[in-house]
Tab-separated table of C-alpha atoms in Angstrom:
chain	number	residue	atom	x	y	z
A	1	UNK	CA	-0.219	52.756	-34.060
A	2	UNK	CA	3.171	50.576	-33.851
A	3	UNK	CA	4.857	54.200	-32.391
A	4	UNK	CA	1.802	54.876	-29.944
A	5	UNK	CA	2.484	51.453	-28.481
A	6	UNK	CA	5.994	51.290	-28.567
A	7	UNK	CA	5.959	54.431	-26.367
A	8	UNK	CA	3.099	53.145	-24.242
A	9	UNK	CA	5.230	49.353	-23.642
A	10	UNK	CA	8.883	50.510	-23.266
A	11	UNK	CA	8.446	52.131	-20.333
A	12	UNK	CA	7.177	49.365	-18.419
A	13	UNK	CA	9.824	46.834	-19.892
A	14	UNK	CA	12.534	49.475	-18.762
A	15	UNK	CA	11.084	49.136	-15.441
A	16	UNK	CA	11.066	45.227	-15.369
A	17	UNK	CA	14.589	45.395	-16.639
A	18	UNK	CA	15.482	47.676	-13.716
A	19	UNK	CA	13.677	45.681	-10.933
A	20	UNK	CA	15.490	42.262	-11.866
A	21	UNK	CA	18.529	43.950	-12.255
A	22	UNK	CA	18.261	46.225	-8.680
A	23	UNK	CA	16.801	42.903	-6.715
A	24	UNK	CA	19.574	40.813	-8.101
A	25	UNK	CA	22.502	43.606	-7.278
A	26	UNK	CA	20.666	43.518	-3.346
A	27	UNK	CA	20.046	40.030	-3.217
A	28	UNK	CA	22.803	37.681	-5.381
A	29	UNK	CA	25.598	38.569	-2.147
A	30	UNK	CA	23.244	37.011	0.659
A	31	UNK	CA	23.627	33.973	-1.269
A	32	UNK	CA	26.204	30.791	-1.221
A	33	UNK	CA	27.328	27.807	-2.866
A	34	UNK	CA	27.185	24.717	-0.507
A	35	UNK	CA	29.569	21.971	-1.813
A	36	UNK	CA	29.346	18.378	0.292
A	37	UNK	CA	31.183	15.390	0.282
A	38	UNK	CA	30.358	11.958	1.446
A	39	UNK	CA	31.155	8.529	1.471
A	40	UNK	CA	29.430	6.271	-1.083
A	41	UNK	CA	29.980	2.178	-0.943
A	42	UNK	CA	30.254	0.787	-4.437
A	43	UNK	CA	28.060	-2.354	-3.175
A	44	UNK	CA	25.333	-0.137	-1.760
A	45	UNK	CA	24.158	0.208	1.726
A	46	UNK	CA	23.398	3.684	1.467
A	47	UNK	CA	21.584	5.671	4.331
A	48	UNK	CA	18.184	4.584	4.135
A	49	UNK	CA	16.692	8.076	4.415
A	50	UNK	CA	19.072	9.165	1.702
A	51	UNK	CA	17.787	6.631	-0.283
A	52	UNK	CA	14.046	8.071	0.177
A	53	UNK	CA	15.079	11.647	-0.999
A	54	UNK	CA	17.115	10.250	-3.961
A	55	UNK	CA	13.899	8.144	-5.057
A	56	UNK	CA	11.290	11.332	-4.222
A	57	UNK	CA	13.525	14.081	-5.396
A	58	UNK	CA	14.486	11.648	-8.699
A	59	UNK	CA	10.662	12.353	-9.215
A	60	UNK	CA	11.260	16.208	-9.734
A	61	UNK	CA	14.439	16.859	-11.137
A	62	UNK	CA	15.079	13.083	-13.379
A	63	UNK	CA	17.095	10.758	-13.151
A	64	UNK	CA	20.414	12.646	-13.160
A	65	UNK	CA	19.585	13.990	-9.959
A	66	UNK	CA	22.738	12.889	-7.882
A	67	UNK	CA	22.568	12.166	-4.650
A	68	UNK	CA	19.851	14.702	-3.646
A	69	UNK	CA	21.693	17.646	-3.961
A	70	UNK	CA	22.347	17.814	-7.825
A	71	UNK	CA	24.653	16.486	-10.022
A	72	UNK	CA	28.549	18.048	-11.331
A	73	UNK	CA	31.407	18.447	-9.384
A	74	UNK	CA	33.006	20.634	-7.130
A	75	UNK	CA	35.339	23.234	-6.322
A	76	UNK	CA	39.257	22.813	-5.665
A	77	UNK	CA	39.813	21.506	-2.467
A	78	UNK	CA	37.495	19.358	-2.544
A	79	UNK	CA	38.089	15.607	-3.515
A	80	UNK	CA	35.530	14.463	-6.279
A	81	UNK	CA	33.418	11.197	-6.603
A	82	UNK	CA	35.557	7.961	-8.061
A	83	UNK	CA	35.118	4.478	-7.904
A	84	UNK	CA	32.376	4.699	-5.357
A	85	UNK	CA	34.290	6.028	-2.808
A	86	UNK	CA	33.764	9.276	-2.256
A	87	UNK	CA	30.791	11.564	-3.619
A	88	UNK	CA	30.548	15.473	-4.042
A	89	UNK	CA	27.344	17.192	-4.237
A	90	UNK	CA	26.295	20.892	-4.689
A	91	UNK	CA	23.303	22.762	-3.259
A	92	UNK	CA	22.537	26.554	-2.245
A	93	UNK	CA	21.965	28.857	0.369
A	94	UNK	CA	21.759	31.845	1.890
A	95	UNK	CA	22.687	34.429	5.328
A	96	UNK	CA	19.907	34.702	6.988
A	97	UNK	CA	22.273	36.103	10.159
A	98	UNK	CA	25.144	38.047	9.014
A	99	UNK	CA	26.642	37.849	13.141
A	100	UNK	CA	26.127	34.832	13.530
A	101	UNK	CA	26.935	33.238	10.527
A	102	UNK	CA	23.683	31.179	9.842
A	103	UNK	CA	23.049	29.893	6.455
A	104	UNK	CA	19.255	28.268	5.420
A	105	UNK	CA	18.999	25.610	2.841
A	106	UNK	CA	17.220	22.379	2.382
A	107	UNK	CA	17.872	19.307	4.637
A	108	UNK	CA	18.951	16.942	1.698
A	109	UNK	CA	21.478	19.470	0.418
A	110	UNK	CA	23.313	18.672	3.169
A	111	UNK	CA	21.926	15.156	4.225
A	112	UNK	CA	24.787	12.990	4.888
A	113	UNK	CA	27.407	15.199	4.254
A	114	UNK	CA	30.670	14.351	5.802
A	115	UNK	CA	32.580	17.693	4.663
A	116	UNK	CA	30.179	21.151	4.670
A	117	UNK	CA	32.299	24.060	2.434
A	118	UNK	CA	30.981	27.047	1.674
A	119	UNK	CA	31.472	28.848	-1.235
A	120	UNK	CA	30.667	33.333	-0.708
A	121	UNK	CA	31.147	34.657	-3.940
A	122	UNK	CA	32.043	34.149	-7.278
A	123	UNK	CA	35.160	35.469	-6.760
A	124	UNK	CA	36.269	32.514	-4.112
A	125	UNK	CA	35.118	29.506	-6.706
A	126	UNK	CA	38.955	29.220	-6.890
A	127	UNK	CA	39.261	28.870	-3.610
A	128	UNK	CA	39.041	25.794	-0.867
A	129	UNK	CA	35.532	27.408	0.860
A	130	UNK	CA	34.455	27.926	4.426
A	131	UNK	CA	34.480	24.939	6.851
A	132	UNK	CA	30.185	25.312	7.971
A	133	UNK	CA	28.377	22.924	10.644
A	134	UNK	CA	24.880	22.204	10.899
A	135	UNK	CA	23.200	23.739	13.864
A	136	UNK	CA	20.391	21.978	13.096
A	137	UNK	CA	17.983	19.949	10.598
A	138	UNK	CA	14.557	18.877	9.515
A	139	UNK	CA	14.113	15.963	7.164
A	140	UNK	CA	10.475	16.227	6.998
A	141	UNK	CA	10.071	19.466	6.125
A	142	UNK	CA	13.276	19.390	4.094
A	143	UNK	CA	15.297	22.853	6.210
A	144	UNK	CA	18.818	22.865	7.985
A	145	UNK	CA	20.764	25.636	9.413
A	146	UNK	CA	24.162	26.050	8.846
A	147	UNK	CA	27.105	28.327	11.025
A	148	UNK	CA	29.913	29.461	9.348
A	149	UNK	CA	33.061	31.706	10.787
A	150	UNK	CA	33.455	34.139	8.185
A	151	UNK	CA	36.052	35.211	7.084
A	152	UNK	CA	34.842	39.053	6.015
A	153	UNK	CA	31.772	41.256	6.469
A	154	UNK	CA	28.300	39.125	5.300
A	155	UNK	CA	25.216	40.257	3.327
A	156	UNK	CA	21.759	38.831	4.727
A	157	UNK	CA	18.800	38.280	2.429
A	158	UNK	CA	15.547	39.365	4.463
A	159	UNK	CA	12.644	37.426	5.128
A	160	UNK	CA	8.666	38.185	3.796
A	161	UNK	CA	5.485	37.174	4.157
A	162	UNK	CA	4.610	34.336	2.097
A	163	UNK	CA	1.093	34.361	2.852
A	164	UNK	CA	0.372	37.799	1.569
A	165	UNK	CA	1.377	36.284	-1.781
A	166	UNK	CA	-0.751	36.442	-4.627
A	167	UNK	CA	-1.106	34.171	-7.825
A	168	UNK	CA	0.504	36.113	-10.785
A	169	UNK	CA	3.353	37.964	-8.805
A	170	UNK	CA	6.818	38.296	-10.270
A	171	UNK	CA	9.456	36.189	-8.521
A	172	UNK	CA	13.472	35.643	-9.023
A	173	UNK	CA	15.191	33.148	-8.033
A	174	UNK	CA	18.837	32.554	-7.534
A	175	UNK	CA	20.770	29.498	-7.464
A	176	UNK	CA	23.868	27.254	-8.018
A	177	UNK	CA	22.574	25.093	-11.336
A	178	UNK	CA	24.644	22.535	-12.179
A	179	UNK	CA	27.646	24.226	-10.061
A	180	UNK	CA	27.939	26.967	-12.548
A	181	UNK	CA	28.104	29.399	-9.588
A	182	UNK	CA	25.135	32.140	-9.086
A	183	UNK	CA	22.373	32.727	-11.686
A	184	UNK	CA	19.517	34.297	-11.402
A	185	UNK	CA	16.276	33.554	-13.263
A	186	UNK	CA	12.639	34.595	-12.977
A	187	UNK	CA	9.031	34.213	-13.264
A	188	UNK	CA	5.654	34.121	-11.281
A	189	UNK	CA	3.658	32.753	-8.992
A	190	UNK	CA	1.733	29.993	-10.217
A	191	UNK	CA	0.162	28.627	-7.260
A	192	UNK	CA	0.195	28.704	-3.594
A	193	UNK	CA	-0.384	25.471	-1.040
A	194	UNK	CA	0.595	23.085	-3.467
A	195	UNK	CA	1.074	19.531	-1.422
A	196	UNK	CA	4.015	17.896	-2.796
A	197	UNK	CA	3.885	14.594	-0.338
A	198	UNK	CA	6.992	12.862	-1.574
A	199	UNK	CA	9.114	15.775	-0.303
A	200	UNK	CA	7.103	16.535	3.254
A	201	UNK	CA	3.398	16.801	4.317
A	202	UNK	CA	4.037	19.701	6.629
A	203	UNK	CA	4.335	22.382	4.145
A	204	UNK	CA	1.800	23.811	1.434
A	205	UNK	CA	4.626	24.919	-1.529
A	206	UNK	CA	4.424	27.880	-3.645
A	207	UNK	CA	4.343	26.596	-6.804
A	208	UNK	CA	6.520	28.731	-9.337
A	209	UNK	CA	7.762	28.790	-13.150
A	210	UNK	CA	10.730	30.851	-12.539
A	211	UNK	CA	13.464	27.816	-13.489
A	212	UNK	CA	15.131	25.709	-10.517
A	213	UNK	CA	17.709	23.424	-11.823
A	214	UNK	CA	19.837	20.451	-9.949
A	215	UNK	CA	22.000	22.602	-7.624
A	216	UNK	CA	19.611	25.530	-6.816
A	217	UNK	CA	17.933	23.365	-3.886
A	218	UNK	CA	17.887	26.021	-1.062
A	219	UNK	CA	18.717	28.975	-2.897
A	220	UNK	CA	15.850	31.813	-2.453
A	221	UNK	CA	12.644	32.884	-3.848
A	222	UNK	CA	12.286	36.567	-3.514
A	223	UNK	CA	9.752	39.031	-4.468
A	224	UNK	CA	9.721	42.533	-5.939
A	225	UNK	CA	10.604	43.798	-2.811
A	226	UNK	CA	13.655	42.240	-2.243
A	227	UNK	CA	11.925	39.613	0.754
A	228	UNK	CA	12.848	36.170	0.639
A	229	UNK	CA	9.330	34.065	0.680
A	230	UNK	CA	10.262	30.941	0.077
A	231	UNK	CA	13.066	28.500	-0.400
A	232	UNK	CA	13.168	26.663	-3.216
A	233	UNK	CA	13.186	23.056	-3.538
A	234	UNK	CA	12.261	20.639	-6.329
A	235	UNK	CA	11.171	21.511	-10.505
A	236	UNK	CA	8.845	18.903	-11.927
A	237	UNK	CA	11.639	16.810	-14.244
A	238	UNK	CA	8.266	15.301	-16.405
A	239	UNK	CA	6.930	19.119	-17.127
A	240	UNK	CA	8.476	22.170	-17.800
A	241	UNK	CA	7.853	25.485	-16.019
A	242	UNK	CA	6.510	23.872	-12.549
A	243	UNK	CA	8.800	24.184	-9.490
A	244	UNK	CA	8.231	24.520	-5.915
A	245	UNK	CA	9.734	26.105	-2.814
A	246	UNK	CA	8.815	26.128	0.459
A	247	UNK	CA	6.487	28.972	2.059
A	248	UNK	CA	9.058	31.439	4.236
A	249	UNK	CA	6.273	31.872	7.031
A	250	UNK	CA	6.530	27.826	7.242
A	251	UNK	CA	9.755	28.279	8.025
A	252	UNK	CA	9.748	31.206	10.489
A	253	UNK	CA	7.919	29.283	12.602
A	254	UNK	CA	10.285	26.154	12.677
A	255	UNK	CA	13.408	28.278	12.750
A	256	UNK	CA	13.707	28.850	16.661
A	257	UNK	CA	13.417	25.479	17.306
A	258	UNK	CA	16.118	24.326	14.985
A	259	UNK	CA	18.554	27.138	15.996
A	260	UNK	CA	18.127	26.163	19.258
A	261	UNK	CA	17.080	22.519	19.663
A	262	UNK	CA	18.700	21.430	16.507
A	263	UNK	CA	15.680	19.542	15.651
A	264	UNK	CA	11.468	20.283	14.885
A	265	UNK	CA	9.066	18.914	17.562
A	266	UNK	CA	5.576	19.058	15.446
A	267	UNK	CA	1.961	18.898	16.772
A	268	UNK	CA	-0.511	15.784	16.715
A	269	UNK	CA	-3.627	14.751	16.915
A	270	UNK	CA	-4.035	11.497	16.271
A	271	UNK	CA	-6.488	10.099	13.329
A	272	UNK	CA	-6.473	8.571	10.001
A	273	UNK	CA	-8.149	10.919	7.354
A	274	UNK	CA	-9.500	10.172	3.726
A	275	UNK	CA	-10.644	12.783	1.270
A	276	UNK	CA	-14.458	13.016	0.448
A	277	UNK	CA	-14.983	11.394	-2.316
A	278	UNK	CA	-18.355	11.010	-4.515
A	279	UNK	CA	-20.548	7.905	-3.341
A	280	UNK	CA	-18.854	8.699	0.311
A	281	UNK	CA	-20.597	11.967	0.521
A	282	UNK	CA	-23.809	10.101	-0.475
A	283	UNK	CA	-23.242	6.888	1.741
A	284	UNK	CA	-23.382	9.529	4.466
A	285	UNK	CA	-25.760	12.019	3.476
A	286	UNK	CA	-23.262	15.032	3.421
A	287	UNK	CA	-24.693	18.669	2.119
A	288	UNK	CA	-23.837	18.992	-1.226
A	289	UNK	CA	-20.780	21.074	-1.923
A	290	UNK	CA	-19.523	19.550	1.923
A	291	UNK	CA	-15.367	20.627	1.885
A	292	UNK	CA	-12.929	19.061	4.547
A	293	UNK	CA	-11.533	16.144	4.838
A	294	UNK	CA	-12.952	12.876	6.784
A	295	UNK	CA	-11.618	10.838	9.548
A	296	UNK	CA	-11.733	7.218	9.337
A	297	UNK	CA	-9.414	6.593	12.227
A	298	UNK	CA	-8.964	8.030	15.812
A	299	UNK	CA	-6.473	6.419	17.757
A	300	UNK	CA	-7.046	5.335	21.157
A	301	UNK	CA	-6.009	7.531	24.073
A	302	UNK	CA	-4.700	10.393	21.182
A	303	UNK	CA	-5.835	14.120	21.622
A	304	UNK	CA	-8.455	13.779	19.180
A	305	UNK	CA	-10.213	10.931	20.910
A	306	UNK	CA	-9.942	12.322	24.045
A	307	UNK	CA	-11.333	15.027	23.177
A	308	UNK	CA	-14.681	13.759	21.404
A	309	UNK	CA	-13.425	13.355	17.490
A	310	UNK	CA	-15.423	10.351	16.077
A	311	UNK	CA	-14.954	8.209	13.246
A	312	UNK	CA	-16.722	9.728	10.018
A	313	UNK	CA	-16.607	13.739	11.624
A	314	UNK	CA	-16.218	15.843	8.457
A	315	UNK	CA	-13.070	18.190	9.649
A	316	UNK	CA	-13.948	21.843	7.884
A	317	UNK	CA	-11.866	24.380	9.990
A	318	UNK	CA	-8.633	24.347	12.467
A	319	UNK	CA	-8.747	27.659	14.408
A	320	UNK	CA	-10.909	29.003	11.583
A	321	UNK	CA	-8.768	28.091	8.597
A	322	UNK	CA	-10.363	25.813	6.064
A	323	UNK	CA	-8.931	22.411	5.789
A	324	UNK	CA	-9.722	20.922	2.035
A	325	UNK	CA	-7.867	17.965	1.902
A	326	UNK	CA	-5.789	15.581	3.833
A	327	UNK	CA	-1.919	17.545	3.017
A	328	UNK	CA	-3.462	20.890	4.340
A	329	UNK	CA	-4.381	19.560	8.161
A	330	UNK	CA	-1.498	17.557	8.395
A	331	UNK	CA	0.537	21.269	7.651
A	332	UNK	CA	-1.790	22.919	9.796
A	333	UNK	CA	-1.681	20.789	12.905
A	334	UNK	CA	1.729	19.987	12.764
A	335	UNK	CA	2.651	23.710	13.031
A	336	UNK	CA	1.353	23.937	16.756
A	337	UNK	CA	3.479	23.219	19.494
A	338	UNK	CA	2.049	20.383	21.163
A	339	UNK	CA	0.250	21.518	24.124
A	340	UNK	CA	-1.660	24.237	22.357
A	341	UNK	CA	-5.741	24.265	22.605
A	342	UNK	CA	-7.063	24.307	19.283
A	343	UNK	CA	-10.607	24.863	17.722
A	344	UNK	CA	-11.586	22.112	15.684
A	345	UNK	CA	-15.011	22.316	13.766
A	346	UNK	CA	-16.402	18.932	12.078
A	347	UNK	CA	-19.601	18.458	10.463
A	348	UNK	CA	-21.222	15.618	12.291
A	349	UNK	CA	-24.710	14.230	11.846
A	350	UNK	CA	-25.502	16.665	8.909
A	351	UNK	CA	-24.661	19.630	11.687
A	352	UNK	CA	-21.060	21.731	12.701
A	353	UNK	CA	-19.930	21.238	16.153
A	354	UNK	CA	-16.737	23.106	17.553
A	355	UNK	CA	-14.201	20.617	18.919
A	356	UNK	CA	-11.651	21.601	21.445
A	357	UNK	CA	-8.205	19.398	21.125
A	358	UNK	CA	-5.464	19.725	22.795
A	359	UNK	CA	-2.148	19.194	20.598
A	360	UNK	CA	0.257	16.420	21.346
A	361	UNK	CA	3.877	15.902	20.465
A	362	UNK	CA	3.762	13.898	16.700
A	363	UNK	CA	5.366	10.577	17.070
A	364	UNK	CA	8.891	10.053	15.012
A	365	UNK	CA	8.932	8.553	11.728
A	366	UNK	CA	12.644	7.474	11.634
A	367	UNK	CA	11.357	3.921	11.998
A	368	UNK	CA	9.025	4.435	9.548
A	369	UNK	CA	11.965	6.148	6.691
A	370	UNK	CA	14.005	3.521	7.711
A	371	UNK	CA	12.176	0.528	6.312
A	372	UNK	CA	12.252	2.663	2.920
A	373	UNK	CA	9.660	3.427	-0.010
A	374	UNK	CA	7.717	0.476	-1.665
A	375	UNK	CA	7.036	-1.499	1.135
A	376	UNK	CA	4.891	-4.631	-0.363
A	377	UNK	CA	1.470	-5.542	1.091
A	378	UNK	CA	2.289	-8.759	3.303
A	379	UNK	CA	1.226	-12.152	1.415
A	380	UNK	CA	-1.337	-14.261	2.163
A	381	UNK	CA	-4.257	-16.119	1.258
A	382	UNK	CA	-7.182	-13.547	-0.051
A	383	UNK	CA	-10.942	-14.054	0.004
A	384	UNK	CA	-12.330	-14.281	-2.957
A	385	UNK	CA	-13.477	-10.672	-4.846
A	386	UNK	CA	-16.849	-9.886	-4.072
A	387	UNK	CA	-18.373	-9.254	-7.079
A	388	UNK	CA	-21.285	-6.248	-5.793
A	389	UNK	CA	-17.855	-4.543	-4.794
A	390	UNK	CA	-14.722	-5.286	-7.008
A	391	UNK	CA	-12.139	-6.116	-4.308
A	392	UNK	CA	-10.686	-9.228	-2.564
A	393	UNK	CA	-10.039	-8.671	1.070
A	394	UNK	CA	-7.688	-10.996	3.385
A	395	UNK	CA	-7.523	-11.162	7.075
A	396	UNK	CA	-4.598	-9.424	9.627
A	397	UNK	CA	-2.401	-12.089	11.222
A	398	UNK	CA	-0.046	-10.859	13.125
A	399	UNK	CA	3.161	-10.337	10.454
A	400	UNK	CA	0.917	-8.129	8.454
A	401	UNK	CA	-0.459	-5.935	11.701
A	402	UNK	CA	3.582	-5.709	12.495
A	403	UNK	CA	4.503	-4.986	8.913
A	404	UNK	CA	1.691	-2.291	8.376
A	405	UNK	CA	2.347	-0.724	11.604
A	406	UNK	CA	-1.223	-1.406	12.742
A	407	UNK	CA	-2.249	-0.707	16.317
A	408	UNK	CA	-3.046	-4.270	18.224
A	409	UNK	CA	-6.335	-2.540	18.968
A	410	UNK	CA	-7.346	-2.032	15.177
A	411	UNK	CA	-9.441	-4.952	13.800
A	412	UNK	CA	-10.424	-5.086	10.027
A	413	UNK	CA	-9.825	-6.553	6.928
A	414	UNK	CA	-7.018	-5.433	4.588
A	415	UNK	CA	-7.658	-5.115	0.861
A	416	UNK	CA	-5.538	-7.931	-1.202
A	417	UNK	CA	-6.787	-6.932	-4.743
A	418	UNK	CA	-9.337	-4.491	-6.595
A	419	UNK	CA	-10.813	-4.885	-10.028
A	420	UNK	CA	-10.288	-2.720	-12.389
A	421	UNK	CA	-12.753	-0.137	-13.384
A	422	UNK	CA	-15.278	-1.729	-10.547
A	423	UNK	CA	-16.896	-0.248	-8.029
A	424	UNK	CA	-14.172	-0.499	-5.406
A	425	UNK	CA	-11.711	1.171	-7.538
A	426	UNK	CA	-14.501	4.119	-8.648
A	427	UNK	CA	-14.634	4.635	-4.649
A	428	UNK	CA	-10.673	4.729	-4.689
A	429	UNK	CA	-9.861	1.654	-2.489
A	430	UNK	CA	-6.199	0.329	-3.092
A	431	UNK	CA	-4.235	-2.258	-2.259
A	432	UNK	CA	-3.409	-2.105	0.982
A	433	UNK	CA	-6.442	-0.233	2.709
A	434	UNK	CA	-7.360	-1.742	5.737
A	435	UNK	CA	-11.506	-1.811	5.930
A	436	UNK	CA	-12.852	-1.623	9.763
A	437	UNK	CA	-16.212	-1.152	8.793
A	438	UNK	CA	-19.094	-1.704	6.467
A	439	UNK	CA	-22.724	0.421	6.790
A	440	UNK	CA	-21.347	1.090	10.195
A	441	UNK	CA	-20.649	-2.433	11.139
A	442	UNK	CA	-17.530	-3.499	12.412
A	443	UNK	CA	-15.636	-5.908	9.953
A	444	UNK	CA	-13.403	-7.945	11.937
A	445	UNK	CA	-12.299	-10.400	9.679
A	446	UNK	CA	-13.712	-11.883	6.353
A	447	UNK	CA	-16.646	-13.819	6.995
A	448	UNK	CA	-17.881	-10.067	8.677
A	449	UNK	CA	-16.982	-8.457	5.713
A	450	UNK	CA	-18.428	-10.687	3.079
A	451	UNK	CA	-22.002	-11.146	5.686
């Protein structure tokens, strides 16, 4: 029996051991070693956006995540990080135009960075490293370009199709972990449209456990075929075997933009949404089984207003692609270029209605990144909890409407406090939630609310 099946399993090892060791032959030229320095003040002051990918990418890969680009130092010719001064961090990448010189890799690989240098092969880690500029980046969704002049003959890594992806398909992935140079490691799919907010909204990850280590960020994730499908991004530093990259089609359509703009211009349509939670489903008498998510906001003079979206519409579909929760329509709208007529069905008065909307251009959020993560709840002097609900409420003077970026139009109630394990919290209310209604009346300030 142990000779039938050693016959019957060696084969198809043999064949695995061939793949990996064909794709990574093909594959391990197209990539490069990105090395970056920048100025770091010993008192602080750093870039405030820098600060916000240090904090969400600290999430993923610990706390020795340096700078956002992982930690070690750097090739000679490059000065290294002393007495706050200056800072070297390490990333990957890879040619995606071998004429051209274009290199892909994540935005906060590069984020910062005074001094680009490109490192080819393993061969040239002794070496200074090409001089590369960024043609163009996306924060948000966490992508730059870079050019390099090269200085020989390049190997490009083709692109895929991410979408035709399925759970349980082998993956590699190469990288630069901890600035060892190029490795190569593998595993599977675990997942696909994975919403990983702290890194961007605006794309669904593949979720992976081939290993990504500090210094891989914007190396690639290829398939059996060779393809690049996705780039990968962050590892989950609390559990082992979970890392994401970012879906390859996401990034095909983003890529002309950036090459030639330099920058992403994202559709918009305007509203607040909230997932569909238990006793909301029953407070409005949704089917059972009802999937989408619900909008509890739509802004004044904004595409979806104009165009008939109302305040509790149960969004199902965009353009015939189910939307279950809040991270998928943000990724799905803010793929169309803003001008585009889109099909939106909601579920409205326990019956679907077909919406047209047509896309806008999605306000910045530079003012927003620059205030920074943990922004408090404004004080002020609550109402006391009502006890049929578990919260305290307070009223919106003008500070807090400023400080929560709340349209002058918008009046409500914001929520101060909720008690634990009441009602309020079972609904998931949290600090901070700003209530406009009750049973479909308006709340306009705390005597409303508590009448």
């Amino acid at each position: 029996t142990d000779a039938v099946a050693e016959k019957t399993t060696a084969p198809v090892t043999d064949n695995l051991r061939d793949l990996f060791v064909d794709l990574s032959k093909r594959l391990v030229p197209a990539v490069v070693n990105i090395y970056t320095t920048q100025t770091v003040s010993a008192g602080g002051g750093a870039n405030p956006q820098s600060e916000l990918y240090r904090r969400f990418f600290e999430q993923f890969f610990g706390e020795d995540f340096d700078g956002g680009q992982g930690g070690g130092g750097g090739p000679p010719g490059l000065p290294q990080g002393g007495q706050g001064r200056k800072a070297t961090s390490l990333g990957t990448g890879f040619i995606i135009d071998d004429k051209e010189g274009l290199i892909l890799t994540n935005y906060h690989v590069i984020a910062d960075a005074e001094e680009i240098k490109i490192i080819l092969t393993e061969e040239d880690k002794d070496r200074e490293g090409i001089d590369a500029k960024v043609v163009g980046g996306d924060a948000e969704a966490d992508v730059a370009i870079l050019k390099i002049k090269p200085d020989r003959k390049l190997k490009m890594a083709p692109f895929g199709d991410s979408d035709a992806l399925q759970v349980g398909e082998w993956v590699m992935a190469v990288g630069n972990p901890f600035g060892h140079g190029h490795t190569v490691t593998k595993g599977i799919i675990s997942a696909k449209e994975r919403v990983v907010t702290p890194i961007s909204p605006f794309s669904n990850y593949l979720q992976t456990d081939a290993p990504i280590n500090p210094g891989n960020s914007g190396g690639p994730l290829i398939n059996t075929r060779g393809e690049v499908i996705g780039i990968n991004t962050a590892i989950n530093a609390a559990a082992q075997g979970i890392g994401f990259a970012i879906p390859i089609n996401y990034v095909k359509r983003i890529l002309p933009e950036l090459r030639t703009k330099g920058a992403v211009t994202r559709g918009f349509i305007g509203v607040n949404i909230g997932e569909i939670s238990p006793p909301l489903a029953r407070y409005l008498k949704l089917p059972k089984n009802t999937r989408g998510v619900i909008i509890t906001e739509a802004f004044e003079g904004a595409p979806a207003a104009k165009a008939g979206l109302q305040v509790y519409d149960v969004i199902m579909e965009i353009n015939g692609k189910r939307t279950l929760d809040g991270g998928q329509l943000i990724g799905t709208v803010s793929a169309f270029t803003p001008g585009t007529v889109i099909n939106v069905k909601v579920l409205r008065g326990g019956k679907e209605k077909d919406v047209k909307v047509t896309v806008g251009k999605r306000p910045t959020r530079d003012a927003m990144l620059s205030q920074g993560p943990g922004k408090q709840t404004p004080k002020g002097k609550a109402a006391k909890p009502a006890v049929n609900v578990g919260m305290a409420v307070d009223e919106i003077d003008p500070e807090m409407r400023q400080e929560l970026g709340l349209p002058k139009a918008l009046q409500g109630v914001v929520v101060s406090r909720v008690s634990p394990n009441g009602p309020a919290e079972e609904a998931g209310f949290e600090r901070g939630d700003v209530i406009v209604e009750v049973d479909q009346k308006p709340t306009p300030n705390v005597r409303a609310f508590n009448g």
